[in-house]
Amino acid sequence: MSHEHLSQIPILYEDNHLLGIVKPVNIPTQADISGDPDLLSLLKDDIKERFNKPGNVYLGLVHRLDRPVGGAMIFAKTSKAASRLSETVRSRSFRKIYAAVVHGQLPAARGTLKDMLLKDPKTNMVSVVKKGTPGAKEAILDYEVLGTSGGFSLVRVELHTGRSHQIRVQMNQAGCPLFGDQKYGSRVNKPGQQIALWSVVVGFPHPVTKEDVKLTCLPPSEHPWNLWSESVLNRLVTE
């Protein structure tokens, strides 16, 4: 992946401590077994080039997005900022809001989903299990349905825990698999469809100045997102 491609990664926020970007879809957040170019390495190369830095560039991963998911993401440019942001994530004062398009209709216009999730590292699949299952972790999210169209619902999801594949698994458990999800919605999705899950808001207190930082980024105006008007989509990022 050349540098030209990288210049297409929009920067949402940058100072000496932080780098906020829009993650492109289908790029792994960090190096994985695929050996494909990953976001962390691309951004490090970019910082090196833009600031003409010799030696290794520090860039800390604070949260992750699944490979097929795009949207707002924050990285730390110093180890101090990284550890403070990680603490924010642990104490749950790090806000993560996603947009999802799901099949069907959720049981209510807004609600909370709580499930116990267990990840199988061999298959990289996550399943909903009974409370008390060894290794299971509680997953909690709040959702609000912003609109329905053509058998789909547009949902704003706020995560309170950061479990692997959490939104995809919990929505599927609620009977509403995500549009394009090949892993948890294969019975209703066509192969090759892009998953309709997008990181729309990342919010946190700045690790140094303590001011509130809010990165926002709307999903691309293509199917299935364009089933809804701009004014409806804008509600994804406004409180």
PDB file of C-alpha atoms in Angstrom:
ATOM      1  CA  MET A   1       0.000   0.000   0.000  1.00  0.00           C
ATOM      2  CA  SER A   2       1.640   3.185  -1.167  1.00  0.00           C
ATOM      3  CA  HIS A   3       1.856   6.519   0.596  1.00  0.00           C
ATOM      4  CA  GLU A   4      -0.754   7.902  -1.822  1.00  0.00           C
ATOM      5  CA  HIS A   5      -3.278   5.547  -0.294  1.00  0.00           C
ATOM      6  CA  LEU A   6      -2.374   6.747   3.169  1.00  0.00           C
ATOM      7  CA  SER A   7      -3.007  10.385   2.328  1.00  0.00           C
ATOM      8  CA  GLN A   8      -6.633   9.309   1.892  1.00  0.00           C
ATOM      9  CA  ILE A   9      -6.883   8.542   5.608  1.00  0.00           C
ATOM     10  CA  PRO A  10      -8.617  11.670   6.938  1.00  0.00           C
ATOM     11  CA  ILE A  11      -7.218  13.163  10.139  1.00  0.00           C
ATOM     12  CA  LEU A  12      -9.968  14.212  12.560  1.00  0.00           C
ATOM     13  CA  TYR A  13      -7.753  15.515  15.357  1.00  0.00           C
ATOM     14  CA  GLU A  14      -4.060  15.913  15.989  1.00  0.00           C
ATOM     15  CA  ASP A  15      -1.810  17.476  18.589  1.00  0.00           C
ATOM     16  CA  ASN A  16       1.479  16.473  20.250  1.00  0.00           C
ATOM     17  CA  HIS A  17      -0.260  13.754  22.266  1.00  0.00           C
ATOM     18  CA  LEU A  18      -3.002  12.335  20.063  1.00  0.00           C
ATOM     19  CA  LEU A  19      -3.854  11.365  16.509  1.00  0.00           C
ATOM     20  CA  GLY A  20      -7.515  10.893  15.594  1.00  0.00           C
ATOM     21  CA  ILE A  21      -8.289   9.428  12.179  1.00  0.00           C
ATOM     22  CA  VAL A  22     -11.015   7.825  10.076  1.00  0.00           C
ATOM     23  CA  LYS A  23     -10.148   4.135   9.769  1.00  0.00           C
ATOM     24  CA  PRO A  24     -10.727   2.820   6.256  1.00  0.00           C
ATOM     25  CA  VAL A  25     -12.697  -0.435   5.974  1.00  0.00           C
ATOM     26  CA  ASN A  26     -10.896  -3.744   5.453  1.00  0.00           C
ATOM     27  CA  ILE A  27      -7.556  -2.670   6.893  1.00  0.00           C
ATOM     28  CA  PRO A  28      -6.482  -4.505  10.059  1.00  0.00           C
ATOM     29  CA  THR A  29      -5.924  -2.152  13.005  1.00  0.00           C
ATOM     30  CA  GLN A  30      -2.598  -3.805  13.785  1.00  0.00           C
ATOM     31  CA  ALA A  31      -0.416  -6.431  12.090  1.00  0.00           C
ATOM     32  CA  ASP A  32      -2.085  -9.841  11.958  1.00  0.00           C
ATOM     33  CA  ILE A  33      -1.468 -13.224  10.347  1.00  0.00           C
ATOM     34  CA  SER A  34      -2.769 -11.955   6.988  1.00  0.00           C
ATOM     35  CA  GLY A  35       0.438  -9.942   6.611  1.00  0.00           C
ATOM     36  CA  ASP A  36      -1.617  -7.177   4.928  1.00  0.00           C
ATOM     37  CA  PRO A  37      -0.631  -3.547   5.541  1.00  0.00           C
ATOM     38  CA  ASP A  38      -2.066  -2.498   8.888  1.00  0.00           C
ATOM     39  CA  LEU A  39      -3.272   0.870  10.094  1.00  0.00           C
ATOM     40  CA  LEU A  40      -0.795   1.228  12.975  1.00  0.00           C
ATOM     41  CA  SER A  41       2.233   0.718  10.704  1.00  0.00           C
ATOM     42  CA  LEU A  42       0.821   2.976   7.984  1.00  0.00           C
ATOM     43  CA  LEU A  43       0.195   5.788  10.463  1.00  0.00           C
ATOM     44  CA  LYS A  44       3.663   5.418  12.003  1.00  0.00           C
ATOM     45  CA  ASP A  45       5.224   5.679   8.541  1.00  0.00           C
ATOM     46  CA  ASP A  46       3.086   8.715   7.842  1.00  0.00           C
ATOM     47  CA  ILE A  47       4.133  10.512  11.071  1.00  0.00           C
ATOM     48  CA  LYS A  48       7.770   9.692  10.307  1.00  0.00           C
ATOM     49  CA  GLU A  49       7.418  11.253   6.874  1.00  0.00           C
ATOM     50  CA  ARG A  50       5.287  14.259   7.816  1.00  0.00           C
ATOM     51  CA  PHE A  51       7.468  15.268  10.764  1.00  0.00           C
ATOM     52  CA  ASN A  52      10.712  14.033   9.275  1.00  0.00           C
ATOM     53  CA  LYS A  53      11.418  11.916  12.370  1.00  0.00           C
ATOM     54  CA  PRO A  54      14.469   9.674  12.542  1.00  0.00           C
ATOM     55  CA  GLY A  55      14.274   6.330  14.336  1.00  0.00           C
ATOM     56  CA  ASN A  56      11.194   4.618  15.665  1.00  0.00           C
ATOM     57  CA  VAL A  57       7.940   6.543  15.926  1.00  0.00           C
ATOM     58  CA  TYR A  58       5.768   5.824  18.962  1.00  0.00           C
ATOM     59  CA  LEU A  59       2.073   5.294  18.315  1.00  0.00           C
ATOM     60  CA  GLY A  60      -0.051   3.610  20.967  1.00  0.00           C
ATOM     61  CA  LEU A  61      -3.147   1.553  20.236  1.00  0.00           C
ATOM     62  CA  VAL A  62      -5.887   2.504  22.707  1.00  0.00           C
ATOM     63  CA  HIS A  63      -8.925   0.757  21.210  1.00  0.00           C
ATOM     64  CA  ARG A  64      -9.536  -1.429  18.181  1.00  0.00           C
ATOM     65  CA  LEU A  65     -11.982  -1.693  15.324  1.00  0.00           C
ATOM     66  CA  ASP A  66     -12.623  -5.011  13.565  1.00  0.00           C
ATOM     67  CA  ARG A  67     -10.963  -5.228  10.172  1.00  0.00           C
ATOM     68  CA  PRO A  68     -14.176  -4.715   8.118  1.00  0.00           C
ATOM     69  CA  VAL A  69     -15.314  -1.762  10.274  1.00  0.00           C
ATOM     70  CA  GLY A  70     -14.446   1.874   9.538  1.00  0.00           C
ATOM     71  CA  GLY A  71     -14.813   5.201  11.301  1.00  0.00           C
ATOM     72  CA  ALA A  72     -13.419   7.378  14.077  1.00  0.00           C
ATOM     73  CA  MET A  73     -10.401   6.085  15.973  1.00  0.00           C
ATOM     74  CA  ILE A  74      -7.880   7.632  18.357  1.00  0.00           C
ATOM     75  CA  PHE A  75      -4.195   6.759  18.752  1.00  0.00           C
ATOM     76  CA  ALA A  76      -1.719   8.026  21.348  1.00  0.00           C
ATOM     77  CA  LYS A  77       1.509   9.708  20.207  1.00  0.00           C
ATOM     78  CA  THR A  78       3.257   9.352  23.590  1.00  0.00           C
ATOM     79  CA  SER A  79       3.396   6.481  26.058  1.00  0.00           C
ATOM     80  CA  LYS A  80       2.066   8.789  28.793  1.00  0.00           C
ATOM     81  CA  ALA A  81      -0.988   9.664  26.692  1.00  0.00           C
ATOM     82  CA  ALA A  82      -1.437   5.952  25.883  1.00  0.00           C
ATOM     83  CA  SER A  83      -1.473   4.840  29.514  1.00  0.00           C
ATOM     84  CA  ARG A  84      -3.823   7.651  30.541  1.00  0.00           C
ATOM     85  CA  LEU A  85      -6.202   6.868  27.685  1.00  0.00           C
ATOM     86  CA  SER A  86      -6.095   3.161  28.513  1.00  0.00           C
ATOM     87  CA  GLU A  87      -7.060   4.073  32.077  1.00  0.00           C
ATOM     88  CA  THR A  88      -9.980   6.096  30.666  1.00  0.00           C
ATOM     89  CA  VAL A  89     -11.064   3.007  28.708  1.00  0.00           C
ATOM     90  CA  ARG A  90     -10.811   0.812  31.826  1.00  0.00           C
ATOM     91  CA  SER A  91     -12.779   3.230  33.992  1.00  0.00           C
ATOM     92  CA  ARG A  92     -15.431   3.413  31.240  1.00  0.00           C
ATOM     93  CA  SER A  93     -15.170   7.177  30.794  1.00  0.00           C
ATOM     94  CA  PHE A  94     -14.128   6.567  27.176  1.00  0.00           C
ATOM     95  CA  ARG A  95     -17.229   6.864  24.981  1.00  0.00           C
ATOM     96  CA  LYS A  96     -17.702   4.678  21.937  1.00  0.00           C
ATOM     97  CA  ILE A  97     -20.760   5.201  19.759  1.00  0.00           C
ATOM     98  CA  TYR A  98     -21.397   3.193  16.620  1.00  0.00           C
ATOM     99  CA  ALA A  99     -23.853   3.238  13.763  1.00  0.00           C
ATOM    100  CA  ALA A 100     -25.203  -0.108  12.612  1.00  0.00           C
ATOM    101  CA  VAL A 101     -27.710  -1.194  10.002  1.00  0.00           C
ATOM    102  CA  VAL A 102     -29.463  -4.371  11.099  1.00  0.00           C
ATOM    103  CA  HIS A 103     -31.989  -6.717   9.537  1.00  0.00           C
ATOM    104  CA  GLY A 104     -35.513  -6.472  10.931  1.00  0.00           C
ATOM    105  CA  GLN A 105     -36.754  -4.557  13.941  1.00  0.00           C
ATOM    106  CA  LEU A 106     -35.461  -4.532  17.482  1.00  0.00           C
ATOM    107  CA  PRO A 107     -37.920  -5.222  20.318  1.00  0.00           C
ATOM    108  CA  ALA A 108     -38.064  -1.552  21.357  1.00  0.00           C
ATOM    109  CA  ALA A 109     -37.164   1.883  19.985  1.00  0.00           C
ATOM    110  CA  ARG A 110     -34.425   2.097  22.595  1.00  0.00           C
ATOM    111  CA  GLY A 111     -33.061  -0.288  25.131  1.00  0.00           C
ATOM    112  CA  THR A 112     -30.104  -2.012  26.740  1.00  0.00           C
ATOM    113  CA  LEU A 113     -28.721  -5.387  25.727  1.00  0.00           C
ATOM    114  CA  LYS A 114     -26.838  -7.451  28.313  1.00  0.00           C
ATOM    115  CA  ASP A 115     -25.313 -10.806  27.412  1.00  0.00           C
ATOM    116  CA  MET A 116     -22.532 -13.086  28.591  1.00  0.00           C
ATOM    117  CA  LEU A 117     -20.092 -13.597  25.713  1.00  0.00           C
ATOM    118  CA  LEU A 118     -17.480 -16.289  25.216  1.00  0.00           C
ATOM    119  CA  LYS A 119     -14.813 -16.155  22.514  1.00  0.00           C
ATOM    120  CA  ASP A 120     -13.468 -19.295  20.879  1.00  0.00           C
ATOM    121  CA  PRO A 121      -9.872 -18.372  20.007  1.00  0.00           C
ATOM    122  CA  LYS A 122      -9.626 -21.289  17.540  1.00  0.00           C
ATOM    123  CA  THR A 123     -12.500 -20.137  15.332  1.00  0.00           C
ATOM    124  CA  ASN A 124     -12.407 -16.451  16.362  1.00  0.00           C
ATOM    125  CA  MET A 125     -16.165 -16.732  16.880  1.00  0.00           C
ATOM    126  CA  VAL A 126     -17.985 -15.246  19.853  1.00  0.00           C
ATOM    127  CA  SER A 127     -21.138 -16.798  21.265  1.00  0.00           C
ATOM    128  CA  VAL A 128     -23.741 -15.894  23.866  1.00  0.00           C
ATOM    129  CA  VAL A 129     -23.542 -18.263  26.841  1.00  0.00           C
ATOM    130  CA  LYS A 130     -25.186 -18.760  30.240  1.00  0.00           C
ATOM    131  CA  LYS A 131     -24.046 -16.769  33.260  1.00  0.00           C
ATOM    132  CA  GLY A 132     -21.378 -18.663  35.155  1.00  0.00           C
ATOM    133  CA  THR A 133     -19.798 -20.169  32.026  1.00  0.00           C
ATOM    134  CA  PRO A 134     -16.015 -20.259  32.596  1.00  0.00           C
ATOM    135  CA  GLY A 135     -14.239 -17.496  30.668  1.00  0.00           C
ATOM    136  CA  ALA A 136     -17.441 -15.663  29.750  1.00  0.00           C
ATOM    137  CA  LYS A 137     -17.495 -11.861  29.999  1.00  0.00           C
ATOM    138  CA  GLU A 138     -20.452  -9.544  30.437  1.00  0.00           C
ATOM    139  CA  ALA A 139     -21.287  -7.350  27.438  1.00  0.00           C
ATOM    140  CA  ILE A 140     -23.488  -4.273  27.788  1.00  0.00           C
ATOM    141  CA  LEU A 141     -24.684  -1.810  25.164  1.00  0.00           C
ATOM    142  CA  ASP A 142     -27.412   0.817  24.841  1.00  0.00           C
ATOM    143  CA  TYR A 143     -29.186   1.198  21.527  1.00  0.00           C
ATOM    144  CA  GLU A 144     -31.561   3.642  19.905  1.00  0.00           C
ATOM    145  CA  VAL A 145     -33.357   2.970  16.616  1.00  0.00           C
ATOM    146  CA  LEU A 146     -33.182   6.130  14.486  1.00  0.00           C
ATOM    147  CA  GLY A 147     -35.213   4.837  11.561  1.00  0.00           C
ATOM    148  CA  THR A 148     -36.464   1.818   9.627  1.00  0.00           C
ATOM    149  CA  SER A 149     -36.441   1.365   5.868  1.00  0.00           C
ATOM    150  CA  GLY A 150     -36.876  -1.584   3.517  1.00  0.00           C
ATOM    151  CA  GLY A 151     -36.760  -4.197   6.271  1.00  0.00           C
ATOM    152  CA  PHE A 152     -33.669  -2.630   7.865  1.00  0.00           C
ATOM    153  CA  SER A 153     -33.172  -0.548  10.994  1.00  0.00           C
ATOM    154  CA  LEU A 154     -30.601   2.200  11.533  1.00  0.00           C
ATOM    155  CA  VAL A 155     -29.316   1.877  15.087  1.00  0.00           C
ATOM    156  CA  ARG A 156     -27.135   4.116  17.221  1.00  0.00           C
ATOM    157  CA  VAL A 157     -25.207   1.945  19.659  1.00  0.00           C
ATOM    158  CA  GLU A 158     -23.274   3.086  22.712  1.00  0.00           C
ATOM    159  CA  LEU A 159     -20.873   0.482  24.059  1.00  0.00           C
ATOM    160  CA  HIS A 160     -20.324   0.179  27.805  1.00  0.00           C
ATOM    161  CA  THR A 161     -17.950  -2.762  27.480  1.00  0.00           C
ATOM    162  CA  GLY A 162     -15.449  -3.483  24.734  1.00  0.00           C
ATOM    163  CA  ARG A 163     -15.890  -7.169  24.003  1.00  0.00           C
ATOM    164  CA  SER A 164     -14.731  -8.797  20.804  1.00  0.00           C
ATOM    165  CA  HIS A 165     -17.412  -8.591  18.051  1.00  0.00           C
ATOM    166  CA  GLN A 166     -19.783  -7.346  20.745  1.00  0.00           C
ATOM    167  CA  ILE A 167     -22.291  -5.357  18.651  1.00  0.00           C
ATOM    168  CA  ARG A 168     -22.407  -8.001  15.940  1.00  0.00           C
ATOM    169  CA  VAL A 169     -23.060 -10.848  18.388  1.00  0.00           C
ATOM    170  CA  GLN A 170     -25.533  -8.997  20.622  1.00  0.00           C
ATOM    171  CA  MET A 171     -27.614  -7.695  17.703  1.00  0.00           C
ATOM    172  CA  ASN A 172     -27.696 -11.170  16.168  1.00  0.00           C
ATOM    173  CA  GLN A 173     -28.778 -12.572  19.548  1.00  0.00           C
ATOM    174  CA  ALA A 174     -31.607  -9.999  19.570  1.00  0.00           C
ATOM    175  CA  GLY A 175     -32.746 -11.398  16.210  1.00  0.00           C
ATOM    176  CA  CYS A 176     -31.322  -8.518  14.156  1.00  0.00           C
ATOM    177  CA  PRO A 177     -28.021  -9.489  12.517  1.00  0.00           C
ATOM    178  CA  LEU A 178     -25.976  -6.663  10.982  1.00  0.00           C
ATOM    179  CA  PHE A 179     -26.270  -5.951   7.285  1.00  0.00           C
ATOM    180  CA  GLY A 180     -23.308  -7.521   5.489  1.00  0.00           C
ATOM    181  CA  ASP A 181     -21.972  -9.406   8.519  1.00  0.00           C
ATOM    182  CA  GLN A 182     -20.457 -12.546   6.980  1.00  0.00           C
ATOM    183  CA  LYS A 183     -19.635 -14.075  10.335  1.00  0.00           C
ATOM    184  CA  TYR A 184     -22.790 -13.708  12.422  1.00  0.00           C
ATOM    185  CA  GLY A 185     -25.387 -12.957   9.748  1.00  0.00           C
ATOM    186  CA  SER A 186     -24.454 -15.332   6.938  1.00  0.00           C
ATOM    187  CA  ARG A 187     -27.995 -16.725   6.750  1.00  0.00           C
ATOM    188  CA  VAL A 188     -29.385 -13.357   5.624  1.00  0.00           C
ATOM    189  CA  ASN A 189     -26.408 -11.641   3.982  1.00  0.00           C
ATOM    190  CA  LYS A 190     -24.835 -12.126   0.584  1.00  0.00           C
ATOM    191  CA  PRO A 191     -21.124 -12.973   0.331  1.00  0.00           C
ATOM    192  CA  GLY A 192     -19.015  -9.932  -0.443  1.00  0.00           C
ATOM    193  CA  GLN A 193     -21.357  -7.422   1.219  1.00  0.00           C
ATOM    194  CA  GLN A 194     -19.575  -4.860   3.377  1.00  0.00           C
ATOM    195  CA  ILE A 195     -20.626  -4.907   7.036  1.00  0.00           C
ATOM    196  CA  ALA A 196     -22.721  -1.863   7.994  1.00  0.00           C
ATOM    197  CA  LEU A 197     -20.961  -0.980  11.240  1.00  0.00           C
ATOM    198  CA  TRP A 198     -19.229   2.369  11.672  1.00  0.00           C
ATOM    199  CA  SER A 199     -17.511   4.150  14.554  1.00  0.00           C
ATOM    200  CA  VAL A 200     -19.336   7.509  14.644  1.00  0.00           C
ATOM    201  CA  VAL A 201     -18.206   9.017  17.966  1.00  0.00           C
ATOM    202  CA  VAL A 202     -15.123   8.580  20.138  1.00  0.00           C
ATOM    203  CA  GLY A 203     -15.140  10.796  23.241  1.00  0.00           C
ATOM    204  CA  PHE A 204     -12.752  11.115  26.167  1.00  0.00           C
ATOM    205  CA  PRO A 205     -11.057  13.622  28.461  1.00  0.00           C
ATOM    206  CA  HIS A 206      -7.790  14.765  26.871  1.00  0.00           C
ATOM    207  CA  PRO A 207      -4.964  12.833  28.598  1.00  0.00           C
ATOM    208  CA  VAL A 208      -2.996  16.028  29.282  1.00  0.00           C
ATOM    209  CA  THR A 209      -5.330  19.053  29.241  1.00  0.00           C
ATOM    210  CA  LYS A 210      -8.357  17.074  30.602  1.00  0.00           C
ATOM    211  CA  GLU A 211     -10.635  18.939  28.176  1.00  0.00           C
ATOM    212  CA  ASP A 212     -13.387  16.897  26.546  1.00  0.00           C
ATOM    213  CA  VAL A 213     -12.415  15.653  23.104  1.00  0.00           C
ATOM    214  CA  LYS A 214     -15.106  14.327  20.765  1.00  0.00           C
ATOM    215  CA  LEU A 215     -14.260  12.867  17.371  1.00  0.00           C
ATOM    216  CA  THR A 216     -17.214  12.384  15.037  1.00  0.00           C
ATOM    217  CA  CYS A 217     -17.436  10.751  11.662  1.00  0.00           C
ATOM    218  CA  LEU A 218     -20.553   9.781   9.687  1.00  0.00           C
ATOM    219  CA  PRO A 219     -20.719   6.566   7.644  1.00  0.00           C
ATOM    220  CA  PRO A 220     -20.182   6.784   3.863  1.00  0.00           C
ATOM    221  CA  SER A 221     -23.176   7.848   1.753  1.00  0.00           C
ATOM    222  CA  GLU A 222     -23.601   4.491   0.067  1.00  0.00           C
ATOM    223  CA  HIS A 223     -25.958   1.515   0.456  1.00  0.00           C
ATOM    224  CA  PRO A 224     -27.318   0.672   3.026  1.00  0.00           C
ATOM    225  CA  TRP A 225     -26.542   3.938   4.863  1.00  0.00           C
ATOM    226  CA  ASN A 226     -28.184   6.017   2.133  1.00  0.00           C
ATOM    227  CA  LEU A 227     -31.568   4.444   2.912  1.00  0.00           C
ATOM    228  CA  TRP A 228     -31.822   7.319   5.415  1.00  0.00           C
ATOM    229  CA  SER A 229     -31.710  11.064   4.908  1.00  0.00           C
ATOM    230  CA  GLU A 230     -28.806  13.216   5.973  1.00  0.00           C
ATOM    231  CA  SER A 231     -30.837  14.694   8.830  1.00  0.00           C
ATOM    232  CA  VAL A 232     -31.512  11.210  10.231  1.00  0.00           C
ATOM    233  CA  LEU A 233     -27.843  10.202   9.851  1.00  0.00           C
ATOM    234  CA  ASN A 234     -26.756  13.416  11.589  1.00  0.00           C
ATOM    235  CA  ARG A 235     -28.604  12.233  14.707  1.00  0.00           C
ATOM    236  CA  LEU A 236     -25.920   9.550  15.020  1.00  0.00           C
ATOM    237  CA  VAL A 237     -23.396  12.147  16.157  1.00  0.00           C
ATOM    238  CA  THR A 238     -25.570  14.651  18.001  1.00  0.00           C
ATOM    239  CA  GLU A 239     -26.562  14.060  21.596  1.00  0.00           C
TER     240      GLU A 239
END
